[in-house]
Amino acid sequence: MSNKIGNVWIFIEQEGGKIANVSLELVSKGRELAAKLGVATEAIFLGGDLSGGVDTLHHYGCDKVYMVESGKLEPFTVLPYAKSIVDLVKEHRPNILLFGATNKGRELGPRVASELMCGLTADCTDLQIDDFDDKVNKKQYKNKLMQIRPAFGGNIIATIVNTWEDPQIVTVRPGVMKLDDPDTSRKGVCVKIKPEITSTETVVNVIERVQQEKEVDLQASQIIVSGGYGVGGQANFKLIYDLAKTLGGDVGASRAAVDAGWIDHDHQVGQTGVTVRPKLYIACGISGSIQHRAGMSDSSKIIAINTDPDAPIFSCAHYGVIGDLNEVIPKMIKAFKSKV
Amino acid sequence: MSYTVIVFVKQVPDTQNITGEAMKPDGTVNRAALPAIFNPEDLNALELGIQLKERYGAKLIVGTMGPPNAAEVLRESLYRGADETILLTDRAFAGADTLATSYALSCCAKKIGKFDLILCGRQAIDGDTAQVGPQLAEKLKIPQVSYVENVEELTKKRVRARRSIEGGFEVVECPLPALMTVVEANDPRPSNVKKIMLYKKAKTRTELSKAHSDANYTDAELLKEEEDNLRKVGLWIEELSASDIGADVERIGLKGSPTKVKNIQSVVLTGADFKVVDPTEAGVNSLMHELIEDHTLG
Ligand SMILES: Cc1cc2nc3c(=O)[nH]c(=O)nc-3n(C[C@H](O)[C@H](O)[C@H](O)COP(=O)(O)OP(=O)(O)OC[C@H]3O[C@@H](n4cnc5c(N)ncnc54)[C@H](O)[C@@H]3O)c2cc1C
């Protein structure tokens, strides 16, 4: 057996041919891991019509794109995707396989990992290459993927290692890996694959599909003004909207505000909402639970407005305003308007 | 009764208020130190099972893998409406990751034999992985439908369900047997006090023999008779070991788990070192000024 390790693979998620942001974030991260390991970064790109996407993947840094096109891959169902991916993995044995921890990635990844008898770690928030000394089994592993993720409702951070045969498979939350800029001068290889999908895999039929554009795409926002339970009511969310509008930002929310029915779930920031890293995050009337902080603590600048000086949100804030948001926000709007 | 529906559930530590002490040095969870509850989305799976039983007639079997104490979620399943319960418990199961867990559950399903549907909660609040459902489906080579909100129609051969997808929903249809993972889209019904009182008495073999030895009673025949009585009135929790379900010992527990925990850090709040801004006009003005100056705003 050769000692040569496999490449870093990224599953590219697409909807109607449009590549999901998380997949490009993973290409950026995948390149970094591949550079450390001295291997190539390769994409597996599946769907019904993929024209156009391949160049984008090369621009973001994929050395090779396995393009798996078939009418049976549209609309997305798990089994045909799993079969196609498993066949490819068995043939090429990548070292690492990354999925976005989206709805699709989280139902597809486990099916693939189970069939390959590989370990799988869900919802990673960081990935590193390091050695692993398994003291229990007295075994040493070189250059393994450190799979770092929160567990226990965010109360702990665990580093997990896959000790069985490659690939080391993980899903990664959207928004946590930094997206590098594309370089249009980059070129790469494209390998077209005809998948072998049989009637065993096409048993799940999509009869109806209703999908709406999200109300907001907070992951693309540079300025986010978020309201929590301290806003006090749906009508009072107007204050949050006013500040966001004045500053040219979007509106986020805590789960307590969403659960209270004051604002749609699309706005929720945190462990069960979106992970954001804007230039500026203003938390208004948000206590800063661990689940909320998990989704925003990487923001470049954080302002917390809270009446309670002991609120945990201040632990990740750069600026803290200890006061009533009903008084502070109008002052901010006024101050900003008079400055610009 | 025309259908057999299996619901796999998990007893989980209540993750709301826990500390690093809840973890053992080997990185596994010290469950004893935490209050244990019925995993919330598994209650939604059970509720869906009960609805199917009401609508179509079904035998509802609830299974779990865990320490002997996990029998508690099975008692709860009984008073909520399960017909039979199975506890997979064995030291050899300990330390399982999702791959080893799904393998053990697949052995249990095979042991049950014929079934039409398996329901699982989408994910458990201790790990939030959402992996066991899809992996179990793969182990059994049956189709999976994830994130199910409800079942629109169940027929002898097929099931049609509505599931949530990013930004909307899908209605899908697939042949039986199939596995579905269920999201928080129904309200598990409260159970009535009478039933709770009754099913509190349900026992596993271990619990029954312990009750006997506590009372210094070791008559094997009597034990058997009591077991039969409990069975007759639906108060028996079947207890199965790894060998009872024919599981390969290399594929269960820590041994059967490819993923190893390298280390665990509890999340500690760093001391606050933020810039305090006065909630006054002057304070807010200087804050906004600073943000405009450093190009965060404007
Ligand atoms: C599995 C799980 C997942 C979760 N996922 C998420 C998630 O993704 N996102 C999320 O946000 N939460 C999540 N939560 C919930 C989280 O634990 C908290 O319950 C929630 O974030 C609290 O929201 P809050 O800070 O708005 O409300 P509270 O905790 O009630 O805080 C309100 C704050 O407002 C302050 N306040 C009150 N009045 C005023 C005023 N007039 N001016 C200024 N301040 C005021 C109070 O001092 C308080 O600090 C999750 C929980 C669990 C168990």
mmCIF file of N, CA and C in Angstrom, chain A residues 102-103 106-107 110-111 114-115 117 119-120 122 130 132 137 146 149 152 154-164 203-212 223 247 271 279-280 290 293 301 303 314-315 317-322 331-332 334-335 339, chain B residues 15 18 29 123 126-129 131 135 137-139 142 144 146-147 158 160 163 166-173 175 251 255-256 258-267 269-270 274-277 279 281 284-285 287 290-292 294-297:
data_model
loop_
_atom_site.group_PDB
_atom_site.id
_atom_site.type_symbol
_atom_site.label_atom_id
_atom_site.label_comp_id
_atom_site.label_asym_id
_atom_site.label_seq_id
_atom_site.Cartn_x
_atom_site.Cartn_y
_atom_site.Cartn_z
ATOM 1 N N THR A 102 -25.777 22.219 5.962
ATOM 2 C CA THR A 102 -27.095 22.720 5.590
ATOM 3 C C THR A 102 -28.064 21.558 5.758
ATOM 4 N N ASN A 103 -29.344 21.808 5.498
ATOM 5 C CA ASN A 103 -30.294 20.702 5.544
ATOM 6 C C ASN A 103 -29.842 19.562 4.640
ATOM 7 N N ARG A 106 -26.605 17.787 5.873
ATOM 8 C CA ARG A 106 -26.782 17.027 7.100
ATOM 9 C C ARG A 106 -27.627 15.773 6.907
ATOM 10 N N GLU A 107 -28.302 15.642 5.773
ATOM 11 C CA GLU A 107 -28.998 14.366 5.533
ATOM 12 C C GLU A 107 -28.201 13.491 4.575
ATOM 13 N N PRO A 110 -24.343 11.870 6.490
ATOM 14 C CA PRO A 110 -24.420 10.635 7.276
ATOM 15 C C PRO A 110 -24.676 9.394 6.424
ATOM 16 N N ARG A 111 -25.470 9.545 5.386
ATOM 17 C CA ARG A 111 -25.764 8.389 4.530
ATOM 18 C C ARG A 111 -24.471 7.937 3.840
ATOM 19 N N SER A 114 -21.942 6.477 6.483
ATOM 20 C CA SER A 114 -22.362 5.177 6.968
ATOM 21 C C SER A 114 -22.038 4.094 5.948
ATOM 22 N N GLU A 115 -22.307 4.378 4.705
ATOM 23 C CA GLU A 115 -22.034 3.371 3.680
ATOM 24 C C GLU A 115 -20.532 3.121 3.535
ATOM 25 N N MET A 117 -18.467 3.391 5.939
ATOM 26 C CA MET A 117 -17.977 3.018 7.267
ATOM 27 C C MET A 117 -16.900 4.000 7.734
ATOM 28 N N GLY A 119 -15.988 7.726 9.879
ATOM 29 C CA GLY A 119 -16.468 8.619 10.918
ATOM 30 C C GLY A 119 -17.019 9.886 10.297
ATOM 31 N N LEU A 120 -17.865 10.562 11.043
ATOM 32 C CA LEU A 120 -18.438 11.821 10.559
ATOM 33 C C LEU A 120 -18.641 12.727 11.760
ATOM 34 N N ALA A 122 -20.387 16.337 12.859
ATOM 35 C CA ALA A 122 -21.366 17.313 12.379
ATOM 36 C C ALA A 122 -21.045 18.714 12.865
ATOM 37 N N ASP A 130 -3.326 18.368 12.511
ATOM 38 C CA ASP A 130 -2.434 18.168 13.649
ATOM 39 C C ASP A 130 -2.198 16.658 13.820
ATOM 40 N N PHE A 132 -2.273 13.206 16.176
ATOM 41 C CA PHE A 132 -3.146 12.721 17.238
ATOM 42 C C PHE A 132 -2.512 11.521 17.903
ATOM 43 N N ASN A 137 -5.674 3.729 22.958
ATOM 44 C CA ASN A 137 -5.340 2.582 22.100
ATOM 45 C C ASN A 137 -3.858 2.531 21.732
ATOM 46 N N MET A 146 -8.318 17.805 12.608
ATOM 47 C CA MET A 146 -8.910 18.100 13.909
ATOM 48 C C MET A 146 -10.283 18.712 13.640
ATOM 49 N N ARG A 149 -15.891 21.257 17.209
ATOM 50 C CA ARG A 149 -17.317 21.610 17.190
ATOM 51 C C ARG A 149 -17.846 21.831 18.598
ATOM 52 N N PHE A 152 -23.204 19.701 23.487
ATOM 53 C CA PHE A 152 -23.917 19.955 24.731
ATOM 54 C C PHE A 152 -24.509 21.350 24.767
ATOM 55 N N GLY A 154 -23.715 23.893 23.209
ATOM 56 C CA GLY A 154 -22.729 24.968 23.142
ATOM 57 C C GLY A 154 -21.941 25.147 24.423
ATOM 58 N N ASN A 155 -22.147 24.271 25.396
ATOM 59 C CA ASN A 155 -21.442 24.422 26.662
ATOM 60 C C ASN A 155 -19.999 23.925 26.612
ATOM 61 N N ILE A 156 -19.707 23.096 25.644
ATOM 62 C CA ILE A 156 -18.329 22.612 25.508
ATOM 63 C C ILE A 156 -17.903 22.665 24.046
ATOM 64 N N ILE A 157 -16.600 22.706 23.851
ATOM 65 C CA ILE A 157 -16.034 22.633 22.510
ATOM 66 C C ILE A 157 -15.215 21.342 22.463
ATOM 67 N N ALA A 158 -15.545 20.474 21.540
ATOM 68 C CA ALA A 158 -14.845 19.195 21.460
ATOM 69 C C ALA A 158 -13.988 19.143 20.203
ATOM 70 N N THR A 159 -12.817 18.524 20.332
ATOM 71 C CA THR A 159 -11.976 18.270 19.166
ATOM 72 C C THR A 159 -12.049 16.778 18.878
ATOM 73 N N ILE A 160 -12.487 16.439 17.688
ATOM 74 C CA ILE A 160 -12.751 15.049 17.350
ATOM 75 C C ILE A 160 -11.850 14.620 16.195
ATOM 76 N N VAL A 161 -11.405 13.373 16.253
ATOM 77 C CA VAL A 161 -10.512 12.852 15.229
ATOM 78 C C VAL A 161 -11.094 11.546 14.706
ATOM 79 N N ASN A 162 -10.983 11.366 13.404
ATOM 80 C CA ASN A 162 -11.453 10.131 12.800
ATOM 81 C C ASN A 162 -10.268 9.182 12.641
ATOM 82 N N THR A 163 -10.333 8.047 13.319
ATOM 83 C CA THR A 163 -9.164 7.166 13.339
ATOM 84 C C THR A 163 -9.273 5.993 12.375
ATOM 85 N N TRP A 164 -10.415 5.869 11.715
ATOM 86 C CA TRP A 164 -10.529 4.775 10.768
ATOM 87 C C TRP A 164 -10.040 5.232 9.404
ATOM 88 N N VAL A 203 -36.172 5.980 -5.565
ATOM 89 C CA VAL A 203 -37.472 5.587 -4.994
ATOM 90 C C VAL A 203 -38.200 6.729 -4.293
ATOM 91 N N VAL A 204 -37.466 7.765 -3.915
ATOM 92 C CA VAL A 204 -38.136 8.874 -3.235
ATOM 93 C C VAL A 204 -38.519 9.916 -4.282
ATOM 94 N N ASN A 205 -39.815 10.151 -4.429
ATOM 95 C CA ASN A 205 -40.277 11.111 -5.434
ATOM 96 C C ASN A 205 -40.717 12.410 -4.786
ATOM 97 N N VAL A 206 -40.220 13.499 -5.345
ATOM 98 C CA VAL A 206 -40.668 14.809 -4.871
ATOM 99 C C VAL A 206 -41.916 15.169 -5.663
ATOM 100 N N ILE A 207 -43.039 15.313 -4.949
ATOM 101 C CA ILE A 207 -44.307 15.561 -5.605
ATOM 102 C C ILE A 207 -44.592 17.049 -5.685
ATOM 103 N N GLU A 208 -44.174 17.733 -4.659
ATOM 104 C CA GLU A 208 -44.449 19.165 -4.625
ATOM 105 C C GLU A 208 -43.310 19.839 -3.897
ATOM 106 N N ARG A 209 -42.985 21.029 -4.327
ATOM 107 C CA ARG A 209 -41.920 21.755 -3.643
ATOM 108 C C ARG A 209 -42.267 23.232 -3.611
ATOM 109 N N VAL A 210 -42.278 23.791 -2.415
ATOM 110 C CA VAL A 210 -42.573 25.209 -2.268
ATOM 111 C C VAL A 210 -41.394 25.847 -1.563
ATOM 112 N N GLN A 211 -40.788 26.787 -2.242
ATOM 113 C CA GLN A 211 -39.597 27.401 -1.661
ATOM 114 C C GLN A 211 -39.669 28.899 -1.857
ATOM 115 N N GLN A 212 -39.403 29.608 -0.795
ATOM 116 C CA GLN A 212 -39.431 31.061 -0.906
ATOM 117 C C GLN A 212 -38.048 31.616 -0.655
ATOM 118 N N ILE A 223 -23.630 45.169 8.241
ATOM 119 C CA ILE A 223 -24.071 45.808 9.484
ATOM 120 C C ILE A 223 -25.373 45.133 9.922
ATOM 121 N N LEU A 247 -28.437 53.114 9.508
ATOM 122 C CA LEU A 247 -27.022 52.744 9.367
ATOM 123 C C LEU A 247 -26.751 51.963 8.078
ATOM 124 N N GLN A 271 -26.997 29.551 17.269
ATOM 125 C CA GLN A 271 -26.804 28.132 17.041
ATOM 126 C C GLN A 271 -27.877 27.511 16.157
ATOM 127 N N LYS A 279 -19.195 43.495 9.836
ATOM 128 C CA LYS A 279 -18.282 44.535 10.323
ATOM 129 C C LYS A 279 -18.779 45.066 11.668
ATOM 130 N N LEU A 280 -20.102 45.200 11.760
ATOM 131 C CA LEU A 280 -20.682 45.759 12.987
ATOM 132 C C LEU A 280 -21.940 44.995 13.383
ATOM 133 N N ILE A 290 -25.184 31.567 25.417
ATOM 134 C CA ILE A 290 -24.124 30.895 24.673
ATOM 135 C C ILE A 290 -24.593 30.564 23.253
ATOM 136 N N ARG A 293 -24.447 33.841 21.228
ATOM 137 C CA ARG A 293 -23.064 34.261 20.964
ATOM 138 C C ARG A 293 -22.395 33.375 19.924
ATOM 139 N N LYS A 301 -16.872 44.184 15.042
ATOM 140 C CA LYS A 301 -17.163 45.100 16.149
ATOM 141 C C LYS A 301 -18.534 44.766 16.710
ATOM 142 N N ILE A 303 -21.457 45.992 19.507
ATOM 143 C CA ILE A 303 -21.976 46.938 20.492
ATOM 144 C C ILE A 303 -23.124 46.250 21.217
ATOM 145 N N PHE A 314 -22.038 41.263 27.262
ATOM 146 C CA PHE A 314 -20.910 42.186 27.398
ATOM 147 C C PHE A 314 -19.566 41.466 27.320
ATOM 148 N N SER A 315 -19.583 40.146 27.583
ATOM 149 C CA SER A 315 -18.309 39.416 27.556
ATOM 150 C C SER A 315 -17.731 39.320 26.155
ATOM 151 N N ALA A 317 -18.547 41.830 23.845
ATOM 152 C CA ALA A 317 -18.751 43.148 23.228
ATOM 153 C C ALA A 317 -17.467 43.963 23.195
ATOM 154 N N HIS A 318 -17.358 44.827 22.213
ATOM 155 C CA HIS A 318 -16.258 45.791 22.169
ATOM 156 C C HIS A 318 -16.691 47.118 22.789
ATOM 157 N N TYR A 319 -17.984 47.423 22.615
ATOM 158 C CA TYR A 319 -18.555 48.614 23.235
ATOM 159 C C TYR A 319 -19.781 48.186 24.028
ATOM 160 N N GLY A 320 -19.902 48.678 25.234
ATOM 161 C CA GLY A 320 -21.068 48.331 26.026
ATOM 162 C C GLY A 320 -21.821 49.585 26.456
ATOM 163 N N VAL A 321 -23.096 49.625 26.142
ATOM 164 C CA VAL A 321 -23.930 50.728 26.609
ATOM 165 C C VAL A 321 -24.879 50.143 27.648
ATOM 166 N N ILE A 322 -24.649 50.496 28.905
ATOM 167 C CA ILE A 322 -25.525 49.991 29.946
ATOM 168 C C ILE A 322 -26.672 50.970 30.078
ATOM 169 N N LYS A 331 -31.081 58.077 20.343
ATOM 170 C CA LYS A 331 -29.889 58.934 20.414
ATOM 171 C C LYS A 331 -28.877 58.536 19.339
ATOM 172 N N MET A 332 -28.772 57.235 19.096
ATOM 173 C CA MET A 332 -27.831 56.769 18.072
ATOM 174 C C MET A 332 -28.277 57.244 16.695
ATOM 175 N N LYS A 334 -30.099 59.799 15.983
ATOM 176 C CA LYS A 334 -29.917 61.254 15.899
ATOM 177 C C LYS A 334 -28.436 61.580 15.682
ATOM 178 N N ALA A 335 -27.591 60.958 16.463
ATOM 179 C CA ALA A 335 -26.156 61.233 16.362
ATOM 180 C C ALA A 335 -25.631 60.896 14.971
ATOM 181 N N LYS A 339 -24.121 63.456 11.917
ATOM 182 C CA LYS A 339 -22.690 63.325 11.566
ATOM 183 C C LYS A 339 -22.474 63.170 10.065
ATOM 184 N N THR B 15 -29.315 19.849 28.524
ATOM 185 C CA THR B 15 -28.100 20.613 28.221
ATOM 186 C C THR B 15 -28.188 22.096 28.580
ATOM 187 N N ILE B 18 -25.097 23.084 32.164
ATOM 188 C CA ILE B 18 -24.090 22.090 32.510
ATOM 189 C C ILE B 18 -22.686 22.680 32.493
ATOM 190 N N VAL B 29 -19.453 11.382 28.166
ATOM 191 C CA VAL B 29 -20.313 12.164 29.035
ATOM 192 C C VAL B 29 -20.587 11.458 30.361
ATOM 193 N N GLN B 123 -32.785 15.263 15.658
ATOM 194 C CA GLN B 123 -31.492 15.252 16.342
ATOM 195 C C GLN B 123 -31.689 15.302 17.841
ATOM 196 N N ASP B 126 -28.042 16.633 23.051
ATOM 197 C CA ASP B 126 -26.697 16.535 23.640
ATOM 198 C C ASP B 126 -25.613 16.624 22.571
ATOM 199 N N GLY B 127 -25.883 16.103 21.392
ATOM 200 C CA GLY B 127 -24.868 16.143 20.351
ATOM 201 C C GLY B 127 -25.263 17.007 19.165
ATOM 202 N N ASP B 128 -26.565 17.187 18.956
ATOM 203 C CA ASP B 128 -27.058 17.956 17.799
ATOM 204 C C ASP B 128 -26.500 17.457 16.470
ATOM 205 N N THR B 129 -26.252 16.158 16.309
ATOM 206 C CA THR B 129 -25.606 15.748 15.063
ATOM 207 C C THR B 129 -26.601 15.436 13.940
ATOM 208 N N GLN B 131 -27.350 12.643 12.857
ATOM 209 C CA GLN B 131 -26.737 11.628 12.010
ATOM 210 C C GLN B 131 -27.336 10.238 12.163
ATOM 211 N N GLN B 135 -28.082 7.404 9.143
ATOM 212 C CA GLN B 135 -27.147 6.279 9.172
ATOM 213 C C GLN B 135 -27.866 4.966 9.424
ATOM 214 N N ALA B 137 -30.935 4.365 8.485
ATOM 215 C CA ALA B 137 -31.597 4.039 7.210
ATOM 216 C C ALA B 137 -30.614 3.356 6.272
ATOM 217 N N GLU B 138 -29.396 3.877 6.230
ATOM 218 C CA GLU B 138 -28.382 3.281 5.348
ATOM 219 C C GLU B 138 -28.051 1.860 5.788
ATOM 220 N N LYS B 139 -27.900 1.669 7.099
ATOM 221 C CA LYS B 139 -27.548 0.330 7.604
ATOM 222 C C LYS B 139 -28.632 -0.681 7.221
ATOM 223 N N ILE B 142 -32.732 1.119 3.598
ATOM 224 C CA ILE B 142 -34.085 1.576 3.282
ATOM 225 C C ILE B 142 -34.032 3.080 3.004
ATOM 226 N N GLN B 144 -34.731 7.101 3.200
ATOM 227 C CA GLN B 144 -34.893 8.001 4.337
ATOM 228 C C GLN B 144 -35.593 9.267 3.872
ATOM 229 N N SER B 146 -35.939 12.960 5.627
ATOM 230 C CA SER B 146 -35.539 13.733 6.800
ATOM 231 C C SER B 146 -36.444 14.950 6.988
ATOM 232 N N TYR B 147 -36.410 15.493 8.194
ATOM 233 C CA TYR B 147 -37.103 16.748 8.547
ATOM 234 C C TYR B 147 -38.617 16.679 8.298
ATOM 235 N N ARG B 158 -46.862 2.557 0.409
ATOM 236 C CA ARG B 158 -46.145 3.818 0.299
ATOM 237 C C ARG B 158 -46.503 4.788 1.416
ATOM 238 N N ARG B 160 -46.572 9.095 2.080
ATOM 239 C CA ARG B 160 -46.379 10.435 1.532
ATOM 240 C C ARG B 160 -46.280 11.400 2.705
ATOM 241 N N ARG B 163 -42.122 17.502 4.327
ATOM 242 C CA ARG B 163 -40.897 17.731 5.073
ATOM 243 C C ARG B 163 -40.421 19.152 4.856
ATOM 244 N N GLU B 166 -34.850 24.020 3.153
ATOM 245 C CA GLU B 166 -34.429 25.396 3.365
ATOM 246 C C GLU B 166 -35.400 26.353 2.667
ATOM 247 N N GLY B 167 -36.024 27.223 3.439
ATOM 248 C CA GLY B 167 -36.923 28.214 2.877
ATOM 249 C C GLY B 167 -38.276 27.700 2.434
ATOM 250 N N GLY B 168 -38.673 26.515 2.856
ATOM 251 C CA GLY B 168 -39.987 26.045 2.437
ATOM 252 C C GLY B 168 -40.259 24.614 2.820
ATOM 253 N N PHE B 169 -41.035 23.939 1.967
ATOM 254 C CA PHE B 169 -41.324 22.530 2.262
ATOM 255 C C PHE B 169 -41.431 21.733 0.975
ATOM 256 N N GLU B 170 -41.403 20.430 1.138
ATOM 257 C CA GLU B 170 -41.522 19.498 0.030
ATOM 258 C C GLU B 170 -42.520 18.422 0.423
ATOM 259 N N VAL B 171 -43.266 17.922 -0.543
ATOM 260 C CA VAL B 171 -44.064 16.723 -0.295
ATOM 261 C C VAL B 171 -43.389 15.602 -1.068
ATOM 262 N N VAL B 172 -43.029 14.537 -0.358
ATOM 263 C CA VAL B 172 -42.344 13.441 -1.041
ATOM 264 C C VAL B 172 -43.070 12.134 -0.771
ATOM 265 N N GLU B 173 -42.849 11.195 -1.660
ATOM 266 C CA GLU B 173 -43.488 9.899 -1.511
ATOM 267 C C GLU B 173 -42.419 8.831 -1.656
ATOM 268 N N PRO B 175 -41.549 4.296 -1.049
ATOM 269 C CA PRO B 175 -42.075 2.981 -0.694
ATOM 270 C C PRO B 175 -41.711 2.603 0.736
ATOM 271 N N ARG B 251 -18.244 -3.832 16.170
ATOM 272 C CA ARG B 251 -18.909 -2.696 15.532
ATOM 273 C C ARG B 251 -19.768 -1.880 16.488
ATOM 274 N N LYS B 255 -15.338 0.582 20.526
ATOM 275 C CA LYS B 255 -14.609 -0.170 19.509
ATOM 276 C C LYS B 255 -15.147 0.072 18.109
ATOM 277 N N GLY B 256 -16.452 0.169 18.021
ATOM 278 C CA GLY B 256 -17.076 0.332 16.713
ATOM 279 C C GLY B 256 -17.198 1.775 16.276
ATOM 280 N N PRO B 258 -15.475 5.086 14.832
ATOM 281 C CA PRO B 258 -14.296 5.649 14.177
ATOM 282 C C PRO B 258 -13.874 7.001 14.761
ATOM 283 N N THR B 259 -14.814 7.754 15.282
ATOM 284 C CA THR B 259 -14.429 9.071 15.785
ATOM 285 C C THR B 259 -14.022 8.985 17.248
ATOM 286 N N LYS B 260 -12.917 9.647 17.562
ATOM 287 C CA LYS B 260 -12.428 9.689 18.939
ATOM 288 C C LYS B 260 -12.395 11.142 19.385
ATOM 289 N N VAL B 261 -12.718 11.346 20.649
ATOM 290 C CA VAL B 261 -12.654 12.705 21.175
ATOM 291 C C VAL B 261 -11.224 12.979 21.613
ATOM 292 N N LYS B 262 -10.604 13.989 21.007
ATOM 293 C CA LYS B 262 -9.216 14.304 21.365
ATOM 294 C C LYS B 262 -9.197 15.122 22.645
ATOM 295 N N ASN B 263 -9.984 16.155 22.687
ATOM 296 C CA ASN B 263 -10.122 16.878 23.944
ATOM 297 C C ASN B 263 -11.407 17.673 23.989
ATOM 298 N N ILE B 264 -11.714 18.106 25.211
ATOM 299 C CA ILE B 264 -12.943 18.819 25.478
ATOM 300 C C ILE B 264 -12.581 20.078 26.233
ATOM 301 N N GLN B 265 -13.151 21.173 25.818
ATOM 302 C CA GLN B 265 -12.937 22.400 26.586
ATOM 303 C C GLN B 265 -14.294 22.919 26.977
ATOM 304 N N SER B 266 -14.445 23.303 28.233
ATOM 305 C CA SER B 266 -15.724 23.927 28.515
ATOM 306 C C SER B 266 -15.601 25.398 28.159
ATOM 307 N N VAL B 267 -16.716 25.937 27.740
ATOM 308 C CA VAL B 267 -16.710 27.310 27.264
ATOM 309 C C VAL B 267 -16.789 28.240 28.468
ATOM 310 N N LEU B 269 -16.623 32.145 30.011
ATOM 311 C CA LEU B 269 -16.760 33.547 29.632
ATOM 312 C C LEU B 269 -15.468 34.270 29.971
ATOM 313 N N THR B 270 -14.929 34.958 28.979
ATOM 314 C CA THR B 270 -13.737 35.738 29.259
ATOM 315 C C THR B 270 -14.162 36.995 30.012
ATOM 316 N N PHE B 274 -14.689 45.539 27.584
ATOM 317 C CA PHE B 274 -15.255 46.363 26.521
ATOM 318 C C PHE B 274 -15.150 47.832 26.931
ATOM 319 N N LYS B 275 -15.334 48.663 25.958
ATOM 320 C CA LYS B 275 -15.307 50.099 26.224
ATOM 321 C C LYS B 275 -16.690 50.510 26.704
ATOM 322 N N VAL B 276 -16.749 51.099 27.864
ATOM 323 C CA VAL B 276 -18.054 51.500 28.395
ATOM 324 C C VAL B 276 -18.495 52.808 27.749
ATOM 325 N N VAL B 277 -19.695 52.779 27.213
ATOM 326 C CA VAL B 277 -20.241 53.971 26.577
ATOM 327 C C VAL B 277 -21.374 54.492 27.446
ATOM 328 N N PRO B 279 -24.784 56.031 28.471
ATOM 329 C CA PRO B 279 -26.047 56.042 27.729
ATOM 330 C C PRO B 279 -26.591 57.455 27.523
ATOM 331 N N GLU B 281 -26.440 61.432 25.676
ATOM 332 C CA GLU B 281 -26.265 61.989 24.339
ATOM 333 C C GLU B 281 -24.769 62.102 24.010
ATOM 334 N N VAL B 284 -23.203 58.560 23.458
ATOM 335 C CA VAL B 284 -23.625 57.962 22.198
ATOM 336 C C VAL B 284 -23.000 58.709 21.016
ATOM 337 N N ASN B 285 -22.933 60.054 21.129
ATOM 338 C CA ASN B 285 -22.309 60.847 20.065
ATOM 339 C C ASN B 285 -20.873 60.435 19.814
ATOM 340 N N LEU B 287 -19.472 57.617 20.529
ATOM 341 C CA LEU B 287 -19.442 56.265 19.966
ATOM 342 C C LEU B 287 -19.663 56.312 18.453
ATOM 343 N N GLU B 290 -16.718 57.723 16.648
ATOM 344 C CA GLU B 290 -15.611 56.773 16.541
ATOM 345 C C GLU B 290 -15.848 55.752 15.412
ATOM 346 N N LEU B 291 -17.088 55.285 15.310
ATOM 347 C CA LEU B 291 -17.389 54.275 14.297
ATOM 348 C C LEU B 291 -17.347 54.847 12.878
ATOM 349 N N ILE B 292 -17.675 56.135 12.772
ATOM 350 C CA ILE B 292 -17.593 56.756 11.452
ATOM 351 C C ILE B 292 -16.124 56.999 11.096
ATOM 352 N N ASP B 294 -13.491 55.317 12.045
ATOM 353 C CA ASP B 294 -12.733 54.116 11.637
ATOM 354 C C ASP B 294 -13.421 53.353 10.496
ATOM 355 N N HIS B 295 -14.365 54.023 9.834
ATOM 356 C CA HIS B 295 -15.025 53.488 8.627
ATOM 357 C C HIS B 295 -15.875 52.250 8.870
ATOM 358 N N THR B 296 -16.215 51.972 10.121
ATOM 359 C CA THR B 296 -17.178 50.895 10.360
ATOM 360 C C THR B 296 -18.542 51.341 9.844
ATOM 361 N N LEU B 297 -18.809 52.631 10.016
ATOM 362 C CA LEU B 297 -20.080 53.199 9.547
ATOM 363 C C LEU B 297 -19.811 54.275 8.492
#
